PDB file of C-alpha atoms in Angstrom:
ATOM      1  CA  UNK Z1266      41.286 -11.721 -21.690  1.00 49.00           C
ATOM      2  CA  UNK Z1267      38.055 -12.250 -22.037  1.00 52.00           C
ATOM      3  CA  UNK Z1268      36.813 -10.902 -18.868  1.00 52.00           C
ATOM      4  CA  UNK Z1269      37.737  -7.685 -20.027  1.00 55.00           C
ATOM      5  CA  UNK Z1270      34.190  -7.150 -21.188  1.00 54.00           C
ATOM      6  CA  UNK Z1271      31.697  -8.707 -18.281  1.00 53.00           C
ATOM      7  CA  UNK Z1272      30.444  -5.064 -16.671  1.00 58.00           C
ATOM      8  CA  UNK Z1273      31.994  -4.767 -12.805  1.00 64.00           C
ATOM      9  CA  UNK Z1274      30.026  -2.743 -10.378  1.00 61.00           C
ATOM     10  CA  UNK Z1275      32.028  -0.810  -8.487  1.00 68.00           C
ATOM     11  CA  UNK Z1276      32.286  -1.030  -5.033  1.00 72.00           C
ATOM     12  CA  UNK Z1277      30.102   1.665  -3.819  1.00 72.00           C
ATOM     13  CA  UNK Z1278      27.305   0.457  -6.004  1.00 70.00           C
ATOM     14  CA  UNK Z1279      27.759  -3.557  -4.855  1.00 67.00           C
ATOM     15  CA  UNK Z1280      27.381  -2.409  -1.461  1.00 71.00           C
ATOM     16  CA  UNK Z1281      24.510  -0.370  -1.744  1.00 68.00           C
ATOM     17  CA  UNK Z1282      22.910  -3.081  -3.737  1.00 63.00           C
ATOM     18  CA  UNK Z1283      23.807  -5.682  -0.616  1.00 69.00           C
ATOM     19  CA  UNK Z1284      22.646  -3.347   2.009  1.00 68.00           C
ATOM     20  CA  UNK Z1285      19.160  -3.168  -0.403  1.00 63.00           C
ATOM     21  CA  UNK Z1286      18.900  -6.572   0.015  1.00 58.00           C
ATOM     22  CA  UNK Z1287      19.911  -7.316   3.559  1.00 62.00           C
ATOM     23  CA  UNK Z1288      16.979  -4.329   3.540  1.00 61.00           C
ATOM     24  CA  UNK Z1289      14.655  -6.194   1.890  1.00 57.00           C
ATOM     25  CA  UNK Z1290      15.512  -9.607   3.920  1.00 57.00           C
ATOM     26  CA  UNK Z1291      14.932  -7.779   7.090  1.00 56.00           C
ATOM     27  CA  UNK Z1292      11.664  -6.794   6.132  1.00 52.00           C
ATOM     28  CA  UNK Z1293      10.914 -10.332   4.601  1.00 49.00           C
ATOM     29  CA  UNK Z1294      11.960 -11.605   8.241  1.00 48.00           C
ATOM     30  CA  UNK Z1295       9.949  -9.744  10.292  1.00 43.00           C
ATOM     31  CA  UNK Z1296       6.654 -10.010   8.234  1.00 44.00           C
ATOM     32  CA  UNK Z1297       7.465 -14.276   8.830  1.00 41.00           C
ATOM     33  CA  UNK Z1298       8.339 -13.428  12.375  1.00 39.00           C
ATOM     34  CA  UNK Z1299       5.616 -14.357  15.338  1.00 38.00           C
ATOM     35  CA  UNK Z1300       4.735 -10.796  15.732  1.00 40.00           C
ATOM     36  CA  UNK Z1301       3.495 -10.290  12.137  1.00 43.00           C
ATOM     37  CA  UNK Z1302      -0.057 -10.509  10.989  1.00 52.00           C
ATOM     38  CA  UNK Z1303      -0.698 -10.669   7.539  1.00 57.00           C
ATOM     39  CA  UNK Z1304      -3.862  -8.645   8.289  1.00 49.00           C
ATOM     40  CA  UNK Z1305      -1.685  -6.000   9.248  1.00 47.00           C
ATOM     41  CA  UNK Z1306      -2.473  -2.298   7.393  1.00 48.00           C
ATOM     42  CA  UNK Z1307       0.571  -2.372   5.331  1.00 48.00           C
ATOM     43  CA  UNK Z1308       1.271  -6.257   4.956  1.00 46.00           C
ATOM     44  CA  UNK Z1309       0.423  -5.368   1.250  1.00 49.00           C
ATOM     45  CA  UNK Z1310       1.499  -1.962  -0.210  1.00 51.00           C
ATOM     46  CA  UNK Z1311      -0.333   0.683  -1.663  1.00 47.00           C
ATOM     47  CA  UNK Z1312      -0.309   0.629  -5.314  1.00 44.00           C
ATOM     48  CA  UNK Z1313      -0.935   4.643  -6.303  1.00 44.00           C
ATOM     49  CA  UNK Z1314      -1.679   3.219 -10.069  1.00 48.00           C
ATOM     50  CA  UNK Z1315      -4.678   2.044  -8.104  1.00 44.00           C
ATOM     51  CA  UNK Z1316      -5.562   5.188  -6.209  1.00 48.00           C
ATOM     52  CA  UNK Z1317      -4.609   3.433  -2.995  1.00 51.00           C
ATOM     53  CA  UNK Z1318      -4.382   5.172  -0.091  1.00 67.00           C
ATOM     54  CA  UNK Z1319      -4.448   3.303   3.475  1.00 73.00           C
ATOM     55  CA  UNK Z1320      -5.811   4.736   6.711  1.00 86.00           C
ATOM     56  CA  UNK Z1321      -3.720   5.773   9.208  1.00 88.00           C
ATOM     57  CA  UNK Z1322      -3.569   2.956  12.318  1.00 89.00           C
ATOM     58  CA  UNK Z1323      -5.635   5.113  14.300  1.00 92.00           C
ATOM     59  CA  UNK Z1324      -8.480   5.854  11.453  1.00 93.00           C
ATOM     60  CA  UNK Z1325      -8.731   1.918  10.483  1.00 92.00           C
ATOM     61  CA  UNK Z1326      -9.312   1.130  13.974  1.00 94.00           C
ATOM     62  CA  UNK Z1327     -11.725   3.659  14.467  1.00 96.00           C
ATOM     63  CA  UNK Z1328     -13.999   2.569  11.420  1.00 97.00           C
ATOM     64  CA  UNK Z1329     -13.508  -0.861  11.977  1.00 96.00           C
ATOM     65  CA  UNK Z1330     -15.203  -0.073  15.704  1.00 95.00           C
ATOM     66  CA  UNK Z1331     -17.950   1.936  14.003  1.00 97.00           C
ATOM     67  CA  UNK Z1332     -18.667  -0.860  11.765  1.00 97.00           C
ATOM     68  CA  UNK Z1333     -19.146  -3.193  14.565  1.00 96.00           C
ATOM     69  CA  UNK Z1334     -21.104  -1.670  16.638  1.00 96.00           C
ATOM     70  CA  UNK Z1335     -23.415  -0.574  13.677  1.00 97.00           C
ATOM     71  CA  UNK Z1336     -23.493  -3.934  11.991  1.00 97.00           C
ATOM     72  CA  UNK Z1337     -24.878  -5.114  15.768  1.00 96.00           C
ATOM     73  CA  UNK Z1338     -24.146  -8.453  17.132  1.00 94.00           C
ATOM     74  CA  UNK Z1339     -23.457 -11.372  14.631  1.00 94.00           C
ATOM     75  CA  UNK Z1340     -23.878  -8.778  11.812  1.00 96.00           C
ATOM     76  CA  UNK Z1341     -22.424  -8.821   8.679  1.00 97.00           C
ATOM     77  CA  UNK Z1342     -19.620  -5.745   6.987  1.00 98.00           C
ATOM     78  CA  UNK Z1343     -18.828  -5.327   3.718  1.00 98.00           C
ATOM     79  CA  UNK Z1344     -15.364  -3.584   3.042  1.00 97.00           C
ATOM     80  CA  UNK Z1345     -16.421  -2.086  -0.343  1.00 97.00           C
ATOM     81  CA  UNK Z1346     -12.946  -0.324  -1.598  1.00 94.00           C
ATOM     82  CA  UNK Z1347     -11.815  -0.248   1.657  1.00 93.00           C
ATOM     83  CA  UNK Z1348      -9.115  -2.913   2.654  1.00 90.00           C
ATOM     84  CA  UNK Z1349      -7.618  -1.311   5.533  1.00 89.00           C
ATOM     85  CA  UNK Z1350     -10.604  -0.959   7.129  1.00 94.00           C
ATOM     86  CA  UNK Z1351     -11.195  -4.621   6.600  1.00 93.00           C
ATOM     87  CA  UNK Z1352      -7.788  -5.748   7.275  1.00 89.00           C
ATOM     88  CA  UNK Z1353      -8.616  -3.932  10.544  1.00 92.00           C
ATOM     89  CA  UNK Z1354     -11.673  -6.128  11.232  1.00 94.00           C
ATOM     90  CA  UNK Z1355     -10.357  -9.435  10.669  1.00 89.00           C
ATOM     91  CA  UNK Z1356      -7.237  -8.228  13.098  1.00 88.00           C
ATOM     92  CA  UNK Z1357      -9.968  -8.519  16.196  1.00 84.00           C
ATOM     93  CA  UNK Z1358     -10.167 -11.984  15.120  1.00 71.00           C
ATOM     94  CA  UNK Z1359     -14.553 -11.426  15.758  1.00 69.00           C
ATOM     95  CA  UNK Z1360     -16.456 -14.044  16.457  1.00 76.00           C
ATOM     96  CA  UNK Z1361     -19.430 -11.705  16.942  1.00 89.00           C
ATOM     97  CA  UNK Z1362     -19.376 -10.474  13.072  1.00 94.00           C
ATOM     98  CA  UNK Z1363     -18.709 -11.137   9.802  1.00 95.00           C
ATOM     99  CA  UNK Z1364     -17.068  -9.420   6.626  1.00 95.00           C
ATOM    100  CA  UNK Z1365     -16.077  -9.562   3.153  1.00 95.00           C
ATOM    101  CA  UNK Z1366     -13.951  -7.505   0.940  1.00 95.00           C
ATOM    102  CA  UNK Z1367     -14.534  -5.955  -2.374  1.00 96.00           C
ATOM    103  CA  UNK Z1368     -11.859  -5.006  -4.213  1.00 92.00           C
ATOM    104  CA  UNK Z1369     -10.280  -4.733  -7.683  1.00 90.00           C
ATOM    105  CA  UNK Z1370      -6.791  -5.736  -6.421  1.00 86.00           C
ATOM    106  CA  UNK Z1371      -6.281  -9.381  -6.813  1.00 88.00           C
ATOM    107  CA  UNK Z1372      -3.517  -9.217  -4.160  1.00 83.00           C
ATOM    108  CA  UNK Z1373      -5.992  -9.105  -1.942  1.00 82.00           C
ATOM    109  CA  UNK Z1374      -7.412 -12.267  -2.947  1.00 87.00           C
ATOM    110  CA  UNK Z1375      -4.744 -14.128  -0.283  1.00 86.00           C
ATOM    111  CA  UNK Z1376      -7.903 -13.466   1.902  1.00 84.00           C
ATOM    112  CA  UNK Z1377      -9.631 -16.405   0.481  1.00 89.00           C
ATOM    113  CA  UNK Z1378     -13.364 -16.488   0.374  1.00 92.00           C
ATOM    114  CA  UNK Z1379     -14.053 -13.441   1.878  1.00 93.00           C
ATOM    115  CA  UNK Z1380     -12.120 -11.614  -1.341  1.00 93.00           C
ATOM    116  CA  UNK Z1381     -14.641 -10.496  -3.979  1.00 96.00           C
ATOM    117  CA  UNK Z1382     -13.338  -9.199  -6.926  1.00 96.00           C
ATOM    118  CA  UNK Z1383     -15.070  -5.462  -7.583  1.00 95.00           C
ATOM    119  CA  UNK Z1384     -14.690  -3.363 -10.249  1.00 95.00           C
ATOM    120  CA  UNK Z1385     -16.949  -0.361  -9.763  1.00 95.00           C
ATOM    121  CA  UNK Z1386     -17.062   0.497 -13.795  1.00 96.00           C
ATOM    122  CA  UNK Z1387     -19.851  -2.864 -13.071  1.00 97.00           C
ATOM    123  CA  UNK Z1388     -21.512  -1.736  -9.846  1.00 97.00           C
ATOM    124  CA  UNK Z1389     -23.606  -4.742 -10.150  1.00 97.00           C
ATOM    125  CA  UNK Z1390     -21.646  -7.778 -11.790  1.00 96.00           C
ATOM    126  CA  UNK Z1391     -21.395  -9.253  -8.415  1.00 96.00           C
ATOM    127  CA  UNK Z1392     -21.455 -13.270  -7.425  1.00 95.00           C
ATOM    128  CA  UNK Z1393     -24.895 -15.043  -7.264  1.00 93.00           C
ATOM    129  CA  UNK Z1394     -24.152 -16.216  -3.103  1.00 92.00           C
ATOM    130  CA  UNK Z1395     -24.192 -12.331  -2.814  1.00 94.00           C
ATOM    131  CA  UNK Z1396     -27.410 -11.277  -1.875  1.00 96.00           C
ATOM    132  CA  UNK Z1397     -29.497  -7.802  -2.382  1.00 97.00           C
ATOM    133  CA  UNK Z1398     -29.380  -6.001   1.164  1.00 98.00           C
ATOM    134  CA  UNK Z1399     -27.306  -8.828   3.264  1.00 97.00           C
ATOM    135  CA  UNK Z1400     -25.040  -7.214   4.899  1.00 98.00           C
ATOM    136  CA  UNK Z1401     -26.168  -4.397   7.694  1.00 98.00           C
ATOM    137  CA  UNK Z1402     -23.624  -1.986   7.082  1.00 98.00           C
ATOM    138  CA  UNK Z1403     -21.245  -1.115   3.935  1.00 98.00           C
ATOM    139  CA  UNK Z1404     -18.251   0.653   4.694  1.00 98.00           C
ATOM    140  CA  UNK Z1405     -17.137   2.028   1.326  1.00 97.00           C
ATOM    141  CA  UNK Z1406     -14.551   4.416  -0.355  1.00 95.00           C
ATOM    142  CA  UNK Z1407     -14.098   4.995  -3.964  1.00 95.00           C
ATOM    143  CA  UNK Z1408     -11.076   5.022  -5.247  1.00 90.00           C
ATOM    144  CA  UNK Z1409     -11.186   8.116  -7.574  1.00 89.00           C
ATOM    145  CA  UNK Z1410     -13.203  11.537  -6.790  1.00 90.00           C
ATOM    146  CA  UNK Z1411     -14.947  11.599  -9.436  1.00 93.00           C
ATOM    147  CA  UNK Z1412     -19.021  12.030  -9.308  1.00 95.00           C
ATOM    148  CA  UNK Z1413     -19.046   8.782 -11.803  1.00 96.00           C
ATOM    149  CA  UNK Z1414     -17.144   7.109  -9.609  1.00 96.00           C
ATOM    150  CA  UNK Z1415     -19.441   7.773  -6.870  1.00 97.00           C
ATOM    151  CA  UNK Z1416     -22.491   7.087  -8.654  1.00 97.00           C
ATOM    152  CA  UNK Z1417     -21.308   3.500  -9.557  1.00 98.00           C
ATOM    153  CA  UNK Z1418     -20.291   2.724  -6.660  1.00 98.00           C
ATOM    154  CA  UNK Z1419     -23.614   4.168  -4.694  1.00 98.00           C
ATOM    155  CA  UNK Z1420     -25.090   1.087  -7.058  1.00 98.00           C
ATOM    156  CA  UNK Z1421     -22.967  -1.650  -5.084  1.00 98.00           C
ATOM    157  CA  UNK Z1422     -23.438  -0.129  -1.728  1.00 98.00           C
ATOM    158  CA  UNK Z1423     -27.714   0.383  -2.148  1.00 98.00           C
ATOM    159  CA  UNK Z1424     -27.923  -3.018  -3.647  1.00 98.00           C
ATOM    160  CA  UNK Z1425     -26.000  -4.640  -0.811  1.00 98.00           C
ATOM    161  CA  UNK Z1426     -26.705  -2.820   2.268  1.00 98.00           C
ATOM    162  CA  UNK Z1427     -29.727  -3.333   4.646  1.00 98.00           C
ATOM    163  CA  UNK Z1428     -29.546   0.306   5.198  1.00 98.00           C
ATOM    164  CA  UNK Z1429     -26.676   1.867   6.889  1.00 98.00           C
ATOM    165  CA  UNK Z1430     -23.814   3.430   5.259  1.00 98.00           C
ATOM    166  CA  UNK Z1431     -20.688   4.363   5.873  1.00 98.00           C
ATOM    167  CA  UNK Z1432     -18.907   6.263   2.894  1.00 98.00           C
ATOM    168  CA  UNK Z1433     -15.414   7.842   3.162  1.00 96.00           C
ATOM    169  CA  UNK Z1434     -14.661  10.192   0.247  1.00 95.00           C
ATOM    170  CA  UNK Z1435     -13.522  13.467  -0.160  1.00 94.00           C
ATOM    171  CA  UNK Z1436     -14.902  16.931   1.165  1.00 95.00           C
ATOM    172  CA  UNK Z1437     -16.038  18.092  -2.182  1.00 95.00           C
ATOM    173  CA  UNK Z1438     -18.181  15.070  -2.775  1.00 96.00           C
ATOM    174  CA  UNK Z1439     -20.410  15.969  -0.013  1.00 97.00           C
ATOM    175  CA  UNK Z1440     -23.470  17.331  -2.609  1.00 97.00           C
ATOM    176  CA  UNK Z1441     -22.572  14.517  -4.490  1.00 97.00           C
ATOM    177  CA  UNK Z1442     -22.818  12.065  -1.691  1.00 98.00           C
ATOM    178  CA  UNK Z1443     -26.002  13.660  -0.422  1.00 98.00           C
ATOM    179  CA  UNK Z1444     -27.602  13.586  -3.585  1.00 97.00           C
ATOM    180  CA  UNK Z1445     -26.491   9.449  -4.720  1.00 97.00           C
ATOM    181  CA  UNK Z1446     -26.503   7.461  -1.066  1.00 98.00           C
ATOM    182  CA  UNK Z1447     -28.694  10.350   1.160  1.00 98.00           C
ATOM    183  CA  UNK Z1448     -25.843  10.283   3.506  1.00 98.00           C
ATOM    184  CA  UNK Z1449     -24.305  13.468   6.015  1.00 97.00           C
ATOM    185  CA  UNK Z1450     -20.833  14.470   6.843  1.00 97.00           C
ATOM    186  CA  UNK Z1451     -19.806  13.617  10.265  1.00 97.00           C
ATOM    187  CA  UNK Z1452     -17.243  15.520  12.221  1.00 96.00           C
ATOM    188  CA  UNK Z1453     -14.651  13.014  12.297  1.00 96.00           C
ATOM    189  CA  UNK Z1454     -11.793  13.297  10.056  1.00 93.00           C
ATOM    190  CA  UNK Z1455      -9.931  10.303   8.781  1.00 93.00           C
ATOM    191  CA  UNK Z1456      -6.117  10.353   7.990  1.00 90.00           C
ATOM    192  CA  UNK Z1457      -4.352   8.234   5.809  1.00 83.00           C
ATOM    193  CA  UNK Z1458      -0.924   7.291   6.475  1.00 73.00           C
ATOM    194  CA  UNK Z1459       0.539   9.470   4.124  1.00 66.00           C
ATOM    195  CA  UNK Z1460      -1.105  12.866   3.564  1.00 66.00           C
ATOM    196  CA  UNK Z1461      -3.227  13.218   0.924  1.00 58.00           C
ATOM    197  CA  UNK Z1462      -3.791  16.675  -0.853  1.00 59.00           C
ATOM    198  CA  UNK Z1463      -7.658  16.264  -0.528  1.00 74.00           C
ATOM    199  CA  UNK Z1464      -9.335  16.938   2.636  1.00 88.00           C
ATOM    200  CA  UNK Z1465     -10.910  13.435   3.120  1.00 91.00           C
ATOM    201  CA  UNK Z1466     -14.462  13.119   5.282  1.00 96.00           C
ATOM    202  CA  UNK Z1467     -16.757  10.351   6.484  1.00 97.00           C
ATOM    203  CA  UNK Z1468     -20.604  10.400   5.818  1.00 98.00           C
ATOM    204  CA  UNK Z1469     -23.423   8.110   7.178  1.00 98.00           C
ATOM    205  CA  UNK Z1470     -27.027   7.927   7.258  1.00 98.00           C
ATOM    206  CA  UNK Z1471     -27.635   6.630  10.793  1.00 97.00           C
ATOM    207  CA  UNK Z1472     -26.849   8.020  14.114  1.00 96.00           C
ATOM    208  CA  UNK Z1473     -23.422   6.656  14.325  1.00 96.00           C
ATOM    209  CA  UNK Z1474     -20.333   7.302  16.860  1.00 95.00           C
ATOM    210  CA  UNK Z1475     -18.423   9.312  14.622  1.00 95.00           C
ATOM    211  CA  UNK Z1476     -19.989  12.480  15.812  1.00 88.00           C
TER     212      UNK Z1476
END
């Protein structure tokens, strides 16, 4: 017969491979559902190839608020490296601010116009329509801890910002961070929403909320 040599799955495999994808489906459902928003921290996955590591819920929100109020009414946010923060932002559906997002992940690019595509190793290949010092605050966080990392990226945020800062790195970069961008550590502590091995910090060089 010549059946005899098409592979069978057995049983216990076919139904774990069904209950993957009724899995899968269920998640699929819900993200099409009425209560999804594709803004949502999560709606894409981290990619750890990347570095990517999303705030916790609580620590989006809470940057996202800082940013506001710093940026000042009808200001304008830049998300450098920081999606969740700006997936945050555009979740409070502002009318009061605006934002844009640079990042390296073209997934991210579903975000239309706003998406600019960053990679830090060219701190300052950036689109013509983006000005020097447009936007009143940068919210940024480098993907690697790594002083060049920093360094590059300190390029982006000086040449963009009007002034204020708002970096999110690790503890050990706080010389570093001091010494590229002039910014201080505050005393609130992001999370992610899986725990990272590094202890991860916020700095700023403005009077902001976050002490």
């Amino acid at each position: 017969d010549d059946d005899d040599d098409v592979p069978q799955l057995s049983s216990h495999t076919l139904a774990a491979l069904q209950e993957f994808y009724l899995e899968q489906q269920q998640r699929e459902g819900m993200k099409t559902s009425q209560g999804f928003n594709q803004y949502s921290i999560g709606s894409i996955e981290e990619d750890w190839q990347l570095s990517q590591f999303w705030y916790s819920d609580e620590t989006a929100s809470c940057l996202a608020n800082e940013a506001v109020v710093a940026a000042g009414n009808g200001g304008r946010i830049a998300c450098v490296s920081a999606p969740s923060v700006y997936q945050k932002l555009k979740e409070r559906d502002g009318k009061d601010f605006s934002v844009c997002i640079l990042e390296y992940d073209r997934r991210f690019s579903v975000y239309g116009e706003e998406f600019i595509f960053y990679d830090y190793n060219h701190p300052l290949n950036l689109p013509e329509n983006l000005l020097p010092h447009s936007f009143d605050i940068v919210v940024a966080d480098p993907p690697y801890l790594s002083e060049e990392c920093l360094q590059k990226t300190a390029e982006t945020i000086k040449y963009l910002t009007k002034g204020k800062i708002l970096l999110c790195t690790g503890a050990i970069m706080e010389e570093q961070a001091a010494k590229h961008l002039g910014v201080k550590i505050c005393k609130f502590i992001p999370k992610h929403s899986r725990n990272l091995a590094n202890e991860f910090r916020c700095y700023v060089n403005y009077a902001s909320g976050l002490d």
